Amino acid sequence: MNIPKPIPVFTLFGEQGSFPDVVHCERIHARAGLTDWVISPHRHDQMAQIFQIESGAASVQIDGTTLTLSAHEFLYIPDKIVHGFDFTRGTEGLVLSFPLPVLTSLAPRTPALTQLLSTPSMGQVPKPMAQLLVQLATCFDTSGTFRTQRLVALSHAILTEVAEISAKSTTLSAGHQTLEQFNMLLQRHLNDGWRPSDFASALSITTGHLSRICRQTTGKSVSAYIETTVMTEASRLLAFTRLSVAEVGYRLGYNDPPYFSRRFRKVCGMTPSAYRARFLTQTSAAD
């Protein structure tokens, strides 16, 4: 019996270590040129990306949908979406990678903005966005006391440009609509201990249907997807609040702190205390 290989999950393509900077910027040829201009299907659990084509083109696979990305166009890929590329040899442009804390710190947050940045989109690169992309690439290659703050500010400006363009014309898979609604419910009920059947009932679909959508679009079972989302919120609380580890667990519906710590370690690869210490160390180094 042939067992399907799991979809790789990377920090950056081909890398599984910690994220290297507050954001990441590189040229397409620097990555795709090393793999004969083909990037096999993969996904990122806690990172979104923007691909901007300056010249050349790419055939793009997104959750089973094939698209063509041409010169002067961009493609936005939120976290957890399976994607792969077959670039025309010599294609040039930028790849921007944004860890989730950069997206979640974009404020003021609205349901519409959350929905738009949870959905893949593509379109022409307007002049204001092109200028912002150049500024971010230039800032990324420089140093300075407030480099981190400038990179985050430019990232937010670019992401809002993406949201504005997406609001005018959503280009990808109607199948993501249910997942978007599921994600919005997840955010509203993170603390309520909802089970897959609760979410399916709220969406007026069967648990099996929700499970199939989740597996097809994220590569995870619905239970694993829910737990990953909860632990992503736990990561934010550990990184950006002074709540104790036990308080973080209580807030997210875990009444047994040791069990919360075990589940966090299972999902995130380290204990909550180690994650907080590592995040604080990386933030101090970045500043």
Short mmCIF file of C-alpha atoms in Angstrom, two decimals:
data_model
loop_
_atom_site.label_atom_id
_atom_site.label_comp_id
_atom_site.label_asym_id
_atom_site.label_seq_id
_atom_site.Cartn_x
_atom_site.Cartn_y
_atom_site.Cartn_z
CA MET A 1 0.00 0.00 0.00
CA ASN A 2 1.32 3.45 -0.91
CA ILE A 3 1.20 5.84 2.02
CA PRO A 4 1.01 9.51 0.92
CA LYS A 5 3.91 11.62 2.08
CA PRO A 6 3.02 14.41 4.49
CA ILE A 7 3.12 17.98 3.19
CA PRO A 8 6.35 19.62 4.40
CA VAL A 9 5.99 22.48 6.89
CA PHE A 10 8.77 25.07 6.75
CA THR A 11 9.76 28.33 8.41
CA LEU A 12 11.26 29.51 5.13
CA PHE A 13 11.30 27.07 2.21
CA GLY A 14 13.57 24.17 3.10
CA GLU A 15 14.23 25.48 6.63
CA GLN A 16 12.67 24.31 9.87
CA GLY A 17 14.53 26.39 12.46
CA SER A 18 13.46 29.60 14.13
CA PHE A 19 12.52 32.61 12.01
CA PRO A 20 15.72 34.51 11.11
CA ASP A 21 14.54 38.13 11.47
CA VAL A 22 11.53 40.29 12.31
CA VAL A 23 10.52 39.83 8.64
CA HIS A 24 12.43 38.27 5.76
CA CYS A 25 13.10 39.59 2.26
CA GLU A 26 14.93 37.82 -0.54
CA ARG A 27 15.13 37.75 -4.32
CA ILE A 28 13.30 34.96 -6.15
CA HIS A 29 16.48 33.80 -7.88
CA ALA A 30 18.25 33.41 -4.53
CA ARG A 31 15.85 30.66 -3.52
CA ALA A 32 14.34 29.23 -6.71
CA GLY A 33 17.66 29.31 -8.57
CA LEU A 34 18.99 26.73 -6.11
CA THR A 35 16.17 24.26 -6.85
CA ASP A 36 16.15 24.46 -10.67
CA TRP A 37 13.35 27.06 -10.47
CA VAL A 38 10.88 24.61 -8.96
CA ILE A 39 9.63 24.90 -5.36
CA SER A 40 7.68 21.80 -4.40
CA PRO A 41 4.35 22.08 -2.51
CA HIS A 42 4.73 22.98 1.16
CA ARG A 43 3.14 25.22 3.78
CA HIS A 44 4.04 27.48 6.69
CA ASP A 45 2.20 27.16 9.99
CA GLN A 46 2.98 30.60 11.42
CA MET A 47 4.03 32.74 8.48
CA ALA A 48 2.42 34.55 5.54
CA GLN A 49 4.23 35.45 2.31
CA ILE A 50 4.02 37.84 -0.63
CA PHE A 51 5.59 36.93 -3.99
CA GLN A 52 6.13 39.85 -6.39
CA ILE A 53 7.12 39.14 -10.00
CA GLU A 54 9.19 41.84 -11.67
CA SER A 55 10.02 39.83 -14.81
CA GLY A 56 9.30 36.29 -15.91
CA ALA A 57 6.38 34.19 -14.68
CA ALA A 58 5.42 31.22 -12.54
CA SER A 59 2.88 28.42 -12.56
CA VAL A 60 1.52 28.32 -9.00
CA GLN A 61 -0.22 25.47 -7.20
CA ILE A 62 -2.45 26.54 -4.31
CA ASP A 63 -4.40 23.81 -2.52
CA GLY A 64 -4.95 21.95 -5.79
CA THR A 65 -5.68 25.07 -7.88
CA THR A 66 -3.18 26.03 -10.62
CA LEU A 67 -2.69 29.72 -11.47
CA THR A 68 -0.28 31.75 -13.57
CA LEU A 69 1.59 34.59 -11.88
CA SER A 70 2.97 37.07 -14.41
CA ALA A 71 5.24 40.12 -14.45
CA HIS A 72 4.07 43.07 -12.33
CA GLU A 73 1.71 40.85 -10.32
CA PHE A 74 1.79 39.76 -6.67
CA LEU A 75 0.56 36.67 -4.85
CA TYR A 76 -0.33 36.70 -1.15
CA ILE A 77 -0.23 33.37 0.72
CA PRO A 78 -1.53 33.28 4.32
CA ASP A 79 -0.30 30.72 6.82
CA LYS A 80 -1.23 27.03 6.49
CA ILE A 81 -2.03 27.23 2.75
CA VAL A 82 -0.27 24.58 0.64
CA HIS A 83 1.60 26.17 -2.26
CA GLY A 84 4.29 25.35 -4.81
CA PHE A 85 5.92 27.08 -7.80
CA ASP A 86 7.33 26.28 -11.23
CA PHE A 87 9.14 29.48 -12.22
CA THR A 88 10.19 30.39 -15.73
CA ARG A 89 13.98 30.19 -15.67
CA GLY A 90 15.47 33.59 -14.81
CA THR A 91 12.29 34.95 -13.20
CA GLU A 92 13.05 37.91 -10.94
CA GLY A 93 11.20 39.56 -8.10
CA LEU A 94 10.81 39.59 -4.33
CA VAL A 95 9.66 37.12 -1.70
CA LEU A 96 8.53 38.70 1.58
CA SER A 97 7.87 36.52 4.62
CA PHE A 98 5.92 37.78 7.63
CA PRO A 99 5.76 35.79 10.91
CA LEU A 100 2.30 35.81 12.47
CA PRO A 101 3.14 38.31 15.27
CA VAL A 102 3.72 40.92 12.55
CA LEU A 103 0.26 40.25 11.06
CA THR A 104 -1.55 40.07 14.39
CA SER A 105 -0.03 43.34 15.58
CA LEU A 106 -1.63 45.14 12.61
CA ALA A 107 -4.19 47.46 14.21
CA PRO A 108 -6.92 48.47 14.52
CA ARG A 109 -8.05 44.94 13.69
CA THR A 110 -11.44 44.41 12.06
CA PRO A 111 -13.28 41.21 11.04
CA ALA A 112 -13.00 42.26 7.39
CA LEU A 113 -9.23 42.75 7.64
CA THR A 114 -8.81 39.41 9.42
CA GLN A 115 -10.84 37.65 6.75
CA LEU A 116 -8.98 39.27 3.84
CA LEU A 117 -5.56 38.43 5.28
CA SER A 118 -6.67 34.83 5.92
CA THR A 119 -7.35 34.27 2.22
CA PRO A 120 -4.92 33.85 -0.70
CA SER A 121 -5.10 36.67 -3.24
CA MET A 122 -3.30 37.95 -6.30
CA GLY A 123 -3.41 40.94 -8.59
CA GLN A 124 -1.51 43.73 -10.28
CA VAL A 125 1.06 45.56 -8.15
CA PRO A 126 -0.10 49.20 -7.95
CA LYS A 127 2.49 51.98 -7.83
CA PRO A 128 2.10 52.72 -4.08
CA MET A 129 2.62 49.05 -3.24
CA ALA A 130 5.63 48.81 -5.60
CA GLN A 131 7.22 51.76 -3.81
CA LEU A 132 6.60 50.17 -0.41
CA LEU A 133 8.15 46.89 -1.59
CA VAL A 134 11.30 48.74 -2.69
CA GLN A 135 11.47 50.58 0.62
CA LEU A 136 11.14 47.36 2.63
CA ALA A 137 13.80 45.58 0.56
CA THR A 138 16.15 48.54 1.06
CA CYS A 139 15.44 48.70 4.80
CA PHE A 140 15.97 44.95 5.15
CA ASP A 141 19.52 45.29 3.81
CA THR A 142 20.44 48.16 6.13
CA SER A 143 21.01 48.55 9.85
CA GLY A 144 19.97 51.18 12.32
CA THR A 145 18.64 51.72 15.81
CA PHE A 146 15.01 51.49 14.67
CA ARG A 147 15.37 49.00 11.81
CA THR A 148 12.90 46.57 13.46
CA GLN A 149 10.24 49.25 13.86
CA ARG A 150 10.68 50.45 10.27
CA LEU A 151 10.38 46.92 8.91
CA VAL A 152 7.20 46.27 10.88
CA ALA A 153 5.69 49.62 9.80
CA LEU A 154 6.46 48.94 6.13
CA SER A 155 5.13 45.40 6.45
CA HIS A 156 1.85 46.72 7.84
CA ALA A 157 1.55 49.23 5.02
CA ILE A 158 2.13 46.49 2.41
CA LEU A 159 -0.34 44.11 4.07
CA THR A 160 -3.04 46.76 4.12
CA GLU A 161 -2.41 47.33 0.39
CA VAL A 162 -2.97 43.59 -0.12
CA ALA A 163 -6.20 43.74 1.89
CA GLU A 164 -7.44 46.75 -0.11
CA ILE A 165 -6.77 44.99 -3.41
CA SER A 166 -8.34 41.75 -2.14
CA ALA A 167 -11.45 43.62 -0.98
CA LYS A 168 -12.01 44.76 -4.56
CA SER A 169 -11.48 41.38 -6.22
CA THR A 170 -11.02 38.05 -4.47
CA THR A 171 -9.33 35.73 -6.92
CA LEU A 172 -8.99 32.32 -5.31
CA SER A 173 -10.95 29.27 -4.39
CA ALA A 174 -14.52 29.48 -3.29
CA GLY A 175 -13.74 26.43 -1.18
CA HIS A 176 -11.88 28.70 1.22
CA GLN A 177 -15.08 30.53 2.17
CA THR A 178 -16.07 27.86 4.68
CA LEU A 179 -12.55 27.80 6.07
CA GLU A 180 -12.67 31.59 6.48
CA GLN A 181 -15.94 31.32 8.41
CA PHE A 182 -14.42 28.51 10.48
CA ASN A 183 -11.39 30.68 11.25
CA MET A 184 -13.62 33.54 12.39
CA LEU A 185 -15.56 31.20 14.68
CA LEU A 186 -12.28 29.85 16.02
CA GLN A 187 -11.14 33.33 16.96
CA ARG A 188 -14.43 34.05 18.72
CA HIS A 189 -14.47 30.78 20.66
CA LEU A 190 -10.80 30.16 21.44
CA ASN A 191 -11.57 30.23 25.17
CA ASP A 192 -14.73 28.14 25.05
CA GLY A 193 -13.37 24.64 24.49
CA TRP A 194 -15.50 24.05 21.39
CA ARG A 195 -15.19 20.65 19.73
CA PRO A 196 -15.25 19.99 15.97
CA SER A 197 -18.95 19.11 16.18
CA ASP A 198 -19.70 22.50 17.78
CA PHE A 199 -18.01 24.36 14.92
CA ALA A 200 -19.68 22.17 12.30
CA SER A 201 -23.08 22.84 13.85
CA ALA A 202 -22.44 26.61 13.87
CA LEU A 203 -21.48 26.39 10.18
CA SER A 204 -24.57 24.27 9.35
CA ILE A 205 -22.47 21.45 7.93
CA THR A 206 -21.58 17.96 9.13
CA THR A 207 -18.46 17.29 11.15
CA GLY A 208 -17.25 15.02 8.35
CA HIS A 209 -17.64 17.82 5.78
CA LEU A 210 -15.71 20.24 8.00
CA SER A 211 -13.02 17.61 8.47
CA ARG A 212 -12.66 17.12 4.70
CA ILE A 213 -12.40 20.88 4.07
CA CYS A 214 -9.81 21.21 6.80
CA ARG A 215 -7.75 18.29 5.53
CA GLN A 216 -7.87 19.49 1.91
CA THR A 217 -6.96 23.11 2.63
CA THR A 218 -4.54 22.79 5.55
CA GLY A 219 -3.27 19.21 5.49
CA LYS A 220 -4.46 18.73 9.09
CA SER A 221 -7.37 17.06 10.80
CA VAL A 222 -9.94 19.49 12.16
CA SER A 223 -8.92 18.63 15.75
CA ALA A 224 -5.24 19.27 15.00
CA TYR A 225 -6.11 22.52 13.23
CA ILE A 226 -8.14 23.73 16.21
CA GLU A 227 -5.34 22.85 18.62
CA THR A 228 -2.71 24.56 16.44
CA THR A 229 -4.84 27.71 16.35
CA VAL A 230 -5.28 27.65 20.12
CA MET A 231 -1.56 27.16 20.65
CA THR A 232 -0.78 29.99 18.23
CA GLU A 233 -2.86 32.25 20.47
CA ALA A 234 -1.03 30.81 23.48
CA SER A 235 2.26 31.74 21.78
CA ARG A 236 1.04 35.32 21.38
CA LEU A 237 -0.03 35.56 25.01
CA LEU A 238 3.30 34.15 26.18
CA ALA A 239 5.21 36.56 23.95
CA PHE A 240 3.25 39.76 24.46
CA THR A 241 1.70 39.57 27.95
CA ARG A 242 2.90 39.00 31.50
CA LEU A 243 0.34 36.27 32.17
CA SER A 244 1.81 33.22 33.86
CA VAL A 245 1.93 29.95 31.94
CA ALA A 246 -0.95 28.62 34.05
CA GLU A 247 -3.02 31.77 33.42
CA VAL A 248 -2.46 31.45 29.66
CA GLY A 249 -3.70 27.86 29.85
CA TYR A 250 -6.76 28.82 31.91
CA ARG A 251 -7.63 31.60 29.47
CA LEU A 252 -7.64 29.10 26.60
CA GLY A 253 -9.77 26.51 28.36
CA TYR A 254 -7.08 24.29 29.90
CA ASN A 255 -7.89 23.76 33.57
CA ASP A 256 -4.86 21.50 34.12
CA PRO A 257 -1.62 23.55 33.72
CA PRO A 258 0.68 20.50 33.32
CA TYR A 259 -1.59 19.16 30.55
CA PHE A 260 -1.55 22.56 28.82
CA SER A 261 2.27 22.57 28.97
CA ARG A 262 2.42 19.05 27.49
CA ARG A 263 0.09 19.96 24.62
CA PHE A 264 1.96 23.21 23.94
CA ARG A 265 5.24 21.29 23.78
CA LYS A 266 3.66 18.71 21.46
CA VAL A 267 2.44 21.40 19.03
CA CYS A 268 5.23 24.00 19.34
CA GLY A 269 8.24 21.82 20.05
CA MET A 270 9.16 23.39 23.39
CA THR A 271 7.62 24.14 26.76
CA PRO A 272 5.70 27.40 27.26
CA SER A 273 8.43 28.72 29.58
CA ALA A 274 11.15 27.89 27.05
CA TYR A 275 9.14 29.55 24.26
CA ARG A 276 8.72 32.74 26.29
CA ALA A 277 12.42 32.83 27.20
CA ARG A 278 13.45 32.22 23.59
CA PHE A 279 11.10 34.90 22.27
CA LEU A 280 12.40 37.46 24.76
CA THR A 281 15.99 36.59 23.85
CA GLN A 282 15.30 36.97 20.10
CA THR A 283 13.47 40.26 20.63
CA SER A 284 16.37 41.67 22.66
CA ALA A 285 18.84 40.59 19.99
CA ALA A 286 16.72 42.17 17.21
CA ASP A 287 16.61 45.48 19.06
#
